Coordinates of C-alpha atoms and ligand atoms in Angstrom, one line a residue:
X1 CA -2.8 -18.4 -20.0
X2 CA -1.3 -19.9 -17.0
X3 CA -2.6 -23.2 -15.5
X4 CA -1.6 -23.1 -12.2
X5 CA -0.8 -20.3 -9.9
X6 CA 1.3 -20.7 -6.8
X7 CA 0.0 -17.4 -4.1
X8 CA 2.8 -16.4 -2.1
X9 CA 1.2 -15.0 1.0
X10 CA -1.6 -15.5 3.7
X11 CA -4.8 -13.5 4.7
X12 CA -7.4 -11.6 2.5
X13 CA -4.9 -11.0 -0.2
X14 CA -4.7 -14.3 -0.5
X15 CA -8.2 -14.8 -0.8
X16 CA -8.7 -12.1 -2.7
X17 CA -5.8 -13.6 -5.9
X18 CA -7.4 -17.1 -5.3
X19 CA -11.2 -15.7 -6.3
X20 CA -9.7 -14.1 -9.4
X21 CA -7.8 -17.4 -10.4
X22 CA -11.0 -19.2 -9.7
X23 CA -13.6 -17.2 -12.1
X24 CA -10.1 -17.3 -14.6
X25 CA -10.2 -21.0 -14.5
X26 CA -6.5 -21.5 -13.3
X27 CA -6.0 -23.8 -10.7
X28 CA -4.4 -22.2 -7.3
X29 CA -1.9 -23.4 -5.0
X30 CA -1.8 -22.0 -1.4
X31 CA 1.6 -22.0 0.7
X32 CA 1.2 -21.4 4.6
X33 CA 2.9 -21.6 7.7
X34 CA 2.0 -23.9 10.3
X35 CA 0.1 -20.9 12.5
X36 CA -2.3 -20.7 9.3
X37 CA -2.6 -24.2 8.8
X38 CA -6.8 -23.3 9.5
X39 CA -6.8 -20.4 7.5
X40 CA -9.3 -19.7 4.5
X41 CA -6.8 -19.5 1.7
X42 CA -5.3 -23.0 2.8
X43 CA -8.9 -24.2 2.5
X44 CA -10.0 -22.0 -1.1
X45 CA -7.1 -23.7 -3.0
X46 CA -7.2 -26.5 -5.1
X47 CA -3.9 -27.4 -3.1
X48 CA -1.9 -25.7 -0.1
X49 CA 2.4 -26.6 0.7
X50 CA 3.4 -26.4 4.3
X51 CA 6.4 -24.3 4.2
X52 CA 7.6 -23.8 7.6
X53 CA 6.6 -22.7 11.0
X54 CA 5.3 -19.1 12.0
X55 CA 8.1 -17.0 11.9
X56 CA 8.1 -15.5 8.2
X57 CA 11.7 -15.1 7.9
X58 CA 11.1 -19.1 7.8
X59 CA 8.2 -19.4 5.5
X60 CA 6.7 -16.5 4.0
X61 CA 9.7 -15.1 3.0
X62 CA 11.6 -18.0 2.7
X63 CA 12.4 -18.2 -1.4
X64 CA 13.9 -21.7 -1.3
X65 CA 10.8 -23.0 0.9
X66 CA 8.8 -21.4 -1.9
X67 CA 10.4 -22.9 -5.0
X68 CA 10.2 -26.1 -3.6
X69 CA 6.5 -25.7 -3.1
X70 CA 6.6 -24.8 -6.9
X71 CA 8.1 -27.8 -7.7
X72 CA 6.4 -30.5 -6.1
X73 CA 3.0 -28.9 -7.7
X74 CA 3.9 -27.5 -11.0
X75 CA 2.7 -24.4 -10.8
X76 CA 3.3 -22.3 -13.5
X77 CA 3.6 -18.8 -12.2
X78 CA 3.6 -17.6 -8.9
X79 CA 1.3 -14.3 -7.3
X80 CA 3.5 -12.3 -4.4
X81 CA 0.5 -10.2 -3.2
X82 CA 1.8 -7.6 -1.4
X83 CA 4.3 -7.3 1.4
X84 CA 6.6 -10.3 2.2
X85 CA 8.6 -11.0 -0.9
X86 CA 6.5 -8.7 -3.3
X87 CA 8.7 -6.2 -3.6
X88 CA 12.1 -8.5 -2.8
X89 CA 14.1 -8.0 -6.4
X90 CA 15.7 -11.8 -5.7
X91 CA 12.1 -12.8 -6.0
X92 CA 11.9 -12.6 -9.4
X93 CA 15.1 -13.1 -10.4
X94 CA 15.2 -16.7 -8.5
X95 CA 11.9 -17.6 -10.5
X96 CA 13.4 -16.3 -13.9
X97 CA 16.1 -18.8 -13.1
X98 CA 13.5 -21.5 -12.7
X99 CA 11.4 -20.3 -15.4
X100 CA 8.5 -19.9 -13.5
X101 CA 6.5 -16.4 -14.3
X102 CA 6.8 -13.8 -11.9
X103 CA 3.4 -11.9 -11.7
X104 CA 4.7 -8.4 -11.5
X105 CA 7.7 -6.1 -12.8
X106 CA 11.3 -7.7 -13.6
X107 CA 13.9 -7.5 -10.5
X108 CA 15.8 -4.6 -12.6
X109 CA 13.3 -2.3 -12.5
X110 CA 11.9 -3.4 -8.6
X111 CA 15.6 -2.7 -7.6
X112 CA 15.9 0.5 -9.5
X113 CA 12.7 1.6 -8.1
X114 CA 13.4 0.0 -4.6
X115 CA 16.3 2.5 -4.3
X116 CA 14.3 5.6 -3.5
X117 CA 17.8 8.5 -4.7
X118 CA 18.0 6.1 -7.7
X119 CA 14.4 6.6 -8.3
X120 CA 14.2 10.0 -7.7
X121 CA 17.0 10.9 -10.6
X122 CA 15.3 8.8 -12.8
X123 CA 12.1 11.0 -12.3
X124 CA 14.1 14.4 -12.6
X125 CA 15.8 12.9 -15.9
X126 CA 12.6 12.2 -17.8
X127 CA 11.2 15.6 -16.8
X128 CA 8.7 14.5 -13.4
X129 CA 8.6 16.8 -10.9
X130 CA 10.2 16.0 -7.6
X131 CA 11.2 18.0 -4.3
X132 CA 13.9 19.6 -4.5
X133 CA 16.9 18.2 -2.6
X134 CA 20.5 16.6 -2.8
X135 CA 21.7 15.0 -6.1
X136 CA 21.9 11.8 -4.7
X137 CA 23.1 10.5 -1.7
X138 CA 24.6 12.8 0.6
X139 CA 27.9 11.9 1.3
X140 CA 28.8 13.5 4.7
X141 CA 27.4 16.0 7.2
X142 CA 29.2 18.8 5.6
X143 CA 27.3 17.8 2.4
X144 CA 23.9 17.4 4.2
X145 CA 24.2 21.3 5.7
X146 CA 25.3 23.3 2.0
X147 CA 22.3 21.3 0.4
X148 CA 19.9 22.7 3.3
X149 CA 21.6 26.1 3.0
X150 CA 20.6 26.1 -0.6
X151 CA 17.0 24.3 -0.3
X152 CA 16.1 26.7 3.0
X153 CA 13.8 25.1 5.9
X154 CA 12.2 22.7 6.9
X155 CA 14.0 20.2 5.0
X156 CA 13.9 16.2 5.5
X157 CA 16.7 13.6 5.3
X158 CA 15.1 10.1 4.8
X159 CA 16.6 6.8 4.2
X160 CA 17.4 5.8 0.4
X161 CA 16.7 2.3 1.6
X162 CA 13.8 3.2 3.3
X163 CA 10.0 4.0 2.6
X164 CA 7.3 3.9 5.2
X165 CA 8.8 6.7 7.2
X166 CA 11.5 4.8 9.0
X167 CA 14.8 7.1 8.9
X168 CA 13.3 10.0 8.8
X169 CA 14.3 13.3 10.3
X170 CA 12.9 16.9 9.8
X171 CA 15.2 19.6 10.4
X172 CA 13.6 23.3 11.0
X173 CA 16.9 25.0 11.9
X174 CA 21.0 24.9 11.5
X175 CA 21.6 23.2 15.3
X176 CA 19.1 20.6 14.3
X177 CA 21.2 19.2 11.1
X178 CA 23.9 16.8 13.3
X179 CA 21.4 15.4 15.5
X180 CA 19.3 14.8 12.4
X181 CA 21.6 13.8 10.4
X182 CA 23.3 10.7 13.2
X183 CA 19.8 9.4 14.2
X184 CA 18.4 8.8 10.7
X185 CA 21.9 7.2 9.9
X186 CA 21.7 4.7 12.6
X187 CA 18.0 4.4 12.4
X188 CA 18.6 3.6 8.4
X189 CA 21.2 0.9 9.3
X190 CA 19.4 -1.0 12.1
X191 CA 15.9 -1.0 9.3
X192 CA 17.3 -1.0 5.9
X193 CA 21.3 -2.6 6.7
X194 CA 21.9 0.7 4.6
X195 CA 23.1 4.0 5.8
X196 CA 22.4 6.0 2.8
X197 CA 20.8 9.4 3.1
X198 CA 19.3 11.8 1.1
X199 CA 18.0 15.4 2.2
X200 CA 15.1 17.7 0.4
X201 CA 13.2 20.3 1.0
X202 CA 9.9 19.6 3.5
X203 CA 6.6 19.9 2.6
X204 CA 4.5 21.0 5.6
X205 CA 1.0 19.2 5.3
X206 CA 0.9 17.5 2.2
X207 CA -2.0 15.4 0.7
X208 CA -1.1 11.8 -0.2
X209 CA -2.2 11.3 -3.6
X210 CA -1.4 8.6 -5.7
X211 CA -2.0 7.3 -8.9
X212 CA -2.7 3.4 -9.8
X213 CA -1.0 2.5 -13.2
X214 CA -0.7 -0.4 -15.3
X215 CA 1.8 -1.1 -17.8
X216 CA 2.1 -4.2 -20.3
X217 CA 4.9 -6.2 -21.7
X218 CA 4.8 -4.0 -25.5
X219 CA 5.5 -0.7 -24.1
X220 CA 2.0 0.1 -23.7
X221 CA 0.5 1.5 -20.2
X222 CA -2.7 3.4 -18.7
X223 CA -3.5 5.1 -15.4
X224 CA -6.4 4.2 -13.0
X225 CA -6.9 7.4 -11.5
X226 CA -5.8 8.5 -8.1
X227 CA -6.2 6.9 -4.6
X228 CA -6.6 9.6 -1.5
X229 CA -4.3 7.9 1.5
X230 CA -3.6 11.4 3.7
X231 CA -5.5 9.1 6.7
X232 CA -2.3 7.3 8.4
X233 CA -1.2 7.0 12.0
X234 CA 2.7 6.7 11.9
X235 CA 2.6 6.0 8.4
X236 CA 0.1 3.1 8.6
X237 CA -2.8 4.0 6.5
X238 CA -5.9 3.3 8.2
X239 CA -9.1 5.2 6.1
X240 CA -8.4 5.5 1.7
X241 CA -10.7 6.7 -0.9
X242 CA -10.9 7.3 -4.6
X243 CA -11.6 10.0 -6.0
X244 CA -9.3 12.4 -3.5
X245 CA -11.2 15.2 -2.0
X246 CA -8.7 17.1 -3.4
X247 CA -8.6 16.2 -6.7
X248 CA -9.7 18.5 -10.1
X249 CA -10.4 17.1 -13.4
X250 CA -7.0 19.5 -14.0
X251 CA -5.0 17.9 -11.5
X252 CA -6.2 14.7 -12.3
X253 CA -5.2 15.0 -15.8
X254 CA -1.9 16.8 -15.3
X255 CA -0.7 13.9 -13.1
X256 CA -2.1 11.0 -14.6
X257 CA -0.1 12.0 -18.0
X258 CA 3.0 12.4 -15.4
X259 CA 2.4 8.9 -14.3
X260 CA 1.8 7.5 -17.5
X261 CA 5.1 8.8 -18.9
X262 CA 6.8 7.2 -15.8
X263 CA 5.4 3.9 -16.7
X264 CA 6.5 4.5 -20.6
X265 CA 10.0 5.6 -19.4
X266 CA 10.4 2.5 -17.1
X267 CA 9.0 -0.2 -19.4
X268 CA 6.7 -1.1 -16.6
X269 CA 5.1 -4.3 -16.8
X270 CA 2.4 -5.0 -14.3
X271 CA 0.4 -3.4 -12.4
X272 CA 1.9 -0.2 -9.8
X273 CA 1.9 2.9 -8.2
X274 CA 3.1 6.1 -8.4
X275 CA 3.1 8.3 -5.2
X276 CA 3.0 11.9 -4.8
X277 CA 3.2 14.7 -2.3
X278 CA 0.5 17.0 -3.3
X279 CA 0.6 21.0 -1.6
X280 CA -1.8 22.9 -1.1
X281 CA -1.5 24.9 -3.8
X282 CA -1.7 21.5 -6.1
X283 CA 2.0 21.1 -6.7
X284 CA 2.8 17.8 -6.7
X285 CA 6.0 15.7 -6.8
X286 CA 6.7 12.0 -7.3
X287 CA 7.5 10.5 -4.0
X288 CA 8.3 6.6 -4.5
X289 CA 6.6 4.0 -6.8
X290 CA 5.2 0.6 -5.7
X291 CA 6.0 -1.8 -7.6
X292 CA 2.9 -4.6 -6.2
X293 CA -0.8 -4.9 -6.0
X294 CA -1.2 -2.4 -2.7
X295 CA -3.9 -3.1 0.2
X296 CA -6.1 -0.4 -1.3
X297 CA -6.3 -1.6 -5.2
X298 CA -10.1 -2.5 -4.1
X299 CA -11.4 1.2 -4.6
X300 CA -10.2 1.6 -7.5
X301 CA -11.5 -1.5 -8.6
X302 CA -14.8 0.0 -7.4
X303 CA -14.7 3.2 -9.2
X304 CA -13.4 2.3 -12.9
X305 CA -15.2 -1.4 -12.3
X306 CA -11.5 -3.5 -13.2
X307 CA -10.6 -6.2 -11.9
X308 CA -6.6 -5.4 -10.8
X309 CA -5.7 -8.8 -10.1
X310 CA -7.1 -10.1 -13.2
X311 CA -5.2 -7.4 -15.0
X312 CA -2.0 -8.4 -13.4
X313 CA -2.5 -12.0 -14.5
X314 CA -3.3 -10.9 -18.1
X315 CA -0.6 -8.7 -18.2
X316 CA 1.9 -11.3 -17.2
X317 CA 0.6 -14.0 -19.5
X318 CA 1.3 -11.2 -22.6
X319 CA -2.1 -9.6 -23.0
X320 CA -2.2 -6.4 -24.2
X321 CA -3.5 -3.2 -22.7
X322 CA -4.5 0.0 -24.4
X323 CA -2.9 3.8 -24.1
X324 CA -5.2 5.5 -22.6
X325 CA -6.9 6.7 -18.8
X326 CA -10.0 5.7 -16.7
X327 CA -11.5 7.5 -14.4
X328 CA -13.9 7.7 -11.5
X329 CA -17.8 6.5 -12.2
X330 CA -18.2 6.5 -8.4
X331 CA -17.0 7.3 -4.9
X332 CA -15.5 4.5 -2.5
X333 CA -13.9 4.6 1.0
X334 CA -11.8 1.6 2.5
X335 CA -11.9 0.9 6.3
X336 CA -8.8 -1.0 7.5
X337 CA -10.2 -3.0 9.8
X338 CA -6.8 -4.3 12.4
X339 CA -6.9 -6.6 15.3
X340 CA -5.8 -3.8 17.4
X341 CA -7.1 -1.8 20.3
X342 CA -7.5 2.3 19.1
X343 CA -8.2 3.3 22.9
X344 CA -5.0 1.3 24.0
X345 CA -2.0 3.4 21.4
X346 CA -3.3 0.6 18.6
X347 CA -1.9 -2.3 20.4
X348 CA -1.6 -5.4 18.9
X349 CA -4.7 -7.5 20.3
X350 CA -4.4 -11.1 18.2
X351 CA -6.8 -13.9 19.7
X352 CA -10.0 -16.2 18.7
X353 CA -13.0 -14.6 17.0
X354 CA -15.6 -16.0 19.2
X355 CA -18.5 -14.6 17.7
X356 CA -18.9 -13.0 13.7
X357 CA -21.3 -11.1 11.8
X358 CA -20.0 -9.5 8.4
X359 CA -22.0 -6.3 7.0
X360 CA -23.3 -6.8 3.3
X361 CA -26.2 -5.0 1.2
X362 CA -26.1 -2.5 -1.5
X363 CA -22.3 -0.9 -1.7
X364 CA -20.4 -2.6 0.5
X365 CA -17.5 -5.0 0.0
X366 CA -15.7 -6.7 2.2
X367 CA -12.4 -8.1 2.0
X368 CA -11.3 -10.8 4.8
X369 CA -10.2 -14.5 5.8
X370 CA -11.7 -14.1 9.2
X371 CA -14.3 -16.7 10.4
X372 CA -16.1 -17.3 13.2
X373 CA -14.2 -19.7 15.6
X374 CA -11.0 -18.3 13.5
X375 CA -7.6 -17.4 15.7
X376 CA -5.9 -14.2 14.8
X377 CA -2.5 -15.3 14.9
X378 CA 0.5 -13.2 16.8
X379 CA 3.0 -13.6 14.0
X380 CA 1.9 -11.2 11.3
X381 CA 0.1 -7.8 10.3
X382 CA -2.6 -7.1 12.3
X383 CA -5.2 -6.4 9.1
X384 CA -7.9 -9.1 9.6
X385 CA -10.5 -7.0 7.3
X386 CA -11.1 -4.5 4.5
X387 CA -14.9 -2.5 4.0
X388 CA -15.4 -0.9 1.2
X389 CA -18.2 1.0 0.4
X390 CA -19.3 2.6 -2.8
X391 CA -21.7 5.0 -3.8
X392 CA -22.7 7.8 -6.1
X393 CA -21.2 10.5 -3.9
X394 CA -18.2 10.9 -1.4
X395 CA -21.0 11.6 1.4
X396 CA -23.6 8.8 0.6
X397 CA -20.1 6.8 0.6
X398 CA -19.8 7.7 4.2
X399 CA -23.1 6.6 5.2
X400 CA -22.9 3.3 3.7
X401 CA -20.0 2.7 5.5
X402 CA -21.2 3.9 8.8
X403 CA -24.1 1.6 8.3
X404 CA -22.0 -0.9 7.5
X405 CA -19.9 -0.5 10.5
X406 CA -22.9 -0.6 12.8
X407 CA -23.5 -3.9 11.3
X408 CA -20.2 -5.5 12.1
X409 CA -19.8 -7.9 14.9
X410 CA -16.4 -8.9 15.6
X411 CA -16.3 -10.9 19.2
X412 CA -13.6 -12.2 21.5
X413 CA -10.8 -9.4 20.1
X414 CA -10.5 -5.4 19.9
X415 CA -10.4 -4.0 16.3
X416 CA -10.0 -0.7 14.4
X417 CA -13.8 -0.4 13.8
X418 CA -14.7 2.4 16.9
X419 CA -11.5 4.3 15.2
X420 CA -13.4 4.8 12.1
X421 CA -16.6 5.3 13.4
X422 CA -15.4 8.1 15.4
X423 CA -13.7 9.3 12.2
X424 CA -16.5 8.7 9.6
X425 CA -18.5 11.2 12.5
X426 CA -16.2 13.7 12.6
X427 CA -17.0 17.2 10.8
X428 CA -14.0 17.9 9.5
X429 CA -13.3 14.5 7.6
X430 CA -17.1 14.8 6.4
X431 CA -16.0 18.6 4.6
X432 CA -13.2 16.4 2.7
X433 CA -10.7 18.4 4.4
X434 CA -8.3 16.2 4.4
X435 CA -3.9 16.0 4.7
X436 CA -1.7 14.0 6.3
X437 CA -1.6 16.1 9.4
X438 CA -5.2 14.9 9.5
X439 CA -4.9 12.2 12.5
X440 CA -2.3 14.4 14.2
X441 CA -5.0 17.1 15.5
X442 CA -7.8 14.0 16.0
X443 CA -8.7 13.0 19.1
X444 CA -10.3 9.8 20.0
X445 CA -13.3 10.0 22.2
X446 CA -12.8 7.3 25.5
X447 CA -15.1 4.5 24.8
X448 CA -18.2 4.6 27.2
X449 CA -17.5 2.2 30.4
X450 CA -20.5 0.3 29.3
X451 CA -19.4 -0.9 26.3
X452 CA -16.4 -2.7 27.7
Ligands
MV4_228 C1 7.9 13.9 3.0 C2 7.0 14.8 3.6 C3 7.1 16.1 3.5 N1 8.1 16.6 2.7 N2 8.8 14.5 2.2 C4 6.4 9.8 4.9 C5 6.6 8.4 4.4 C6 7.6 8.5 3.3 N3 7.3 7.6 2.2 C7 7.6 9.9 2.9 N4 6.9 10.7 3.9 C8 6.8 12.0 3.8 N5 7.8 12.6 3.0 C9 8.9 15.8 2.1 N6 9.9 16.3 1.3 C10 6.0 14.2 4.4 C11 5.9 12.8 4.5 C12 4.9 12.3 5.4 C13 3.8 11.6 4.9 C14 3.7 11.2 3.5 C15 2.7 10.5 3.1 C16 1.7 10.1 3.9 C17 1.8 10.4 5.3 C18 2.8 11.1 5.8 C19 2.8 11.5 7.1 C20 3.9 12.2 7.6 C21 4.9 12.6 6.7

């Protein structure tokens, strides 16, 4: 087992890789920029690097600052968490070079699964189902318009770089193709510094389903059952829960063996992700794969009672894992909680917490590095929170977290939390009725003057 893990990132994931470590007995070392110097994981470690000032292209996702961290206190492997480097295929590769263990999959299979056409033929050559579409890139316009006269409309061209919705354009008719087609190429450069497209056919309301997997270094791999994320605002997912409402025990099965086989085919080692696009009549098709712990691994950990982090640092240490599936025992909901203002377009609102009181009882789990006196800087994601609330049922899941909610005090800032009050209320959420179009047709209800 290791000895010493460096964590390669900030905030509650942090936190949340430093506990593990902790009740592991492996010593932790916490790397931060200068705007975090008074942050929790600095202070949680057994020792924390400087390595640079705020701006992460200077710290955070600086490898050489990183290595040198490394060095200076021996650390034996290194946690990415998720975002920053996590999913940066150099990553991995630089720490091979130094001999340091990588928690998470080798740079070969982060790049081929990085590379979303790449991905996609690898998935139609082992026999998953994916949306129909161009073989590959597309190499010109003229290319782009016979695919969409053969796959019919709406179709979508996305970005092979991309993920996250940048780069995309639907197209519902012939005179919308060029337009399309231009704007997700320069769109895809200016994100991805690729221009690589690929077309397929649209799915018009699909559910979000995905399946957490987990693969070891012997060939050997299991799924975790699925994760419900149809709740996002311009692709930022706001509201998840496991099981989906969606889900059958048919389904369930059908696409855990599909994401299974994927992790087989791709001698996965870690712990990831396989998303789908899920119609309404249950079709579903692979989407992308993650290839990192994801925000919302703490409802599964809640249903199947794992410990993914733990798993992640067995796994790379050469434990072994068995062949088989886990499923659901209960019902949790995560609440992104974001420094951000829902009655104001979810702006951006960083600043000091003047005043804190965090929820707690029976079901509920939170997930933060906030404090009371604690300054939310400018420089990163806006997350400053994660409730999770479990229960026997989807709707007794619901009023824990509304309960919980009530019970949250976060002063001097605006955060997410009226958002999902006003959601958690809302009848249609409540009937599990749920697809990514979901936040399209919701409309916030104005705040009451008096509690400004
Ligand atoms: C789609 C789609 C419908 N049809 N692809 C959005 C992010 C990117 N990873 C893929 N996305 C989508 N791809 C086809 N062929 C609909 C979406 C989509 C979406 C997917 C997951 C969660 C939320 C979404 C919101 C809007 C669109």
């Amino acid at each position: 087992m290791f000895k010493k893990i460096l964590v390669a990132n900030r905030g509650e994931i942090a936190l949340r890789i430093i506990r593990t470590c902790k009740e592991m007995n492996i010593k932790t070392v916490a790397v931060y920029s200068s705007a975090d110097a008074d942050s929790l994981h600095v202070k949680f470690a057994d020792e924390a690097v400087c390595i640079g000032p705020p701006a992460s292209k200077d710290s955070y996702l600086n490898i050489q600052k990183i290595m040198a961290a490394v060095e200076i206190t021996n650390a034996d492997a290194i946690h990415p968490g998720y975002g920053f480097l996590s999913e940066n295929p150099t990553f991995p590769e630089i720490c091979a070079k130094y001999k340091i263990k990588f928690i998470g999959p080798s740079a070969k299979t982060m790049r081929e699964m990085g590379d979303k056409t790449n991905a996609k033929q690898t998935m139609k050559r082992i026999g998953v189902p994916v949306i129909p579409g161009s073989d590959g890139n597309l190499k010109d316009i003229q290319d782009a318009k016979k695919v969409i006269n053969k796959i019919g409309y709406p179709a979508i061209i996305k970005a092979t770089a991309g993920g996250g919705g940048k780069g995309m354009r639907i197209i519902r008719n012939e005179e919308e193709i060029e337009n399309a087609y231009d704007t997700a190429k320069q769109e895809a450069k200016a994100s991805f510094s690729s221009d690589e497209l690929y077309v397929e056919k649209y799915i018009e309301n699909p559910h979000h389903i995905e399946i957490q997997i987990a693969g070891d270094q012997y060939g050997k791999a299991c799924h975790l059952s699925e994760r419900d994320c149809s709740i996002q605002r311009r692709h930022q997912k706001l509201l998840e829960e496991s099981p989906s409402p969606f889900m059958t025990d048919k389904l369930r099965d059908k696409m855990g063996k599909v994401a299974i086989k994927i992790a087989k085919a791709i001698k996965y080692e870690g712990v990831g992700t396989i998303e789908f696009l899920v119609d309404k009549k249950r079709n579903f098709y692979f989407m992308e794969m993650n290839t990192r712990i994801q925000v919302e691994h703490t409802i599964t950990e809640e249903v199947i009672f794992y410990d993914l982090v733990k798993e992640q640092i067995k796994i790379a240490a050469g434990e072994k894992i068995k062949n088989t599936a886990y499923f659901p025992r209960m019902h949790a909901i995560q609440c992104r909680i974001n420094a951000e203002d829902p009655f104001k377009n979810f702006m951006p609102c960083p600043g000091v917490i003047t005043n804190l009181h965090t929820p707690g009882g029976h079901g509920i789990r939170v997930d933060s590095h906030i404090y009371a006196g604690y300054t939310v800087p400018i420089y990163y994601d806006s997350l400053i929170s994660k409730v999770i609330a479990v229960a026997q049922t989807r709707a007794e899941a619901i009023e824990t977290m509304q309960r919980a909610l009530s019970e949250y005090v976060i002063d001097g800032i605006k955060t997410t939390i009226p958002f999902h009050q006003q959601l958690l209320a809302d009848e249609n959420f409540q009937s599990g009725n749920i697809t990514t179009a979901f936040l399209d047709s919701f409309e916030l209800k104005k705040r009451e003057p008096a509690e400004d």
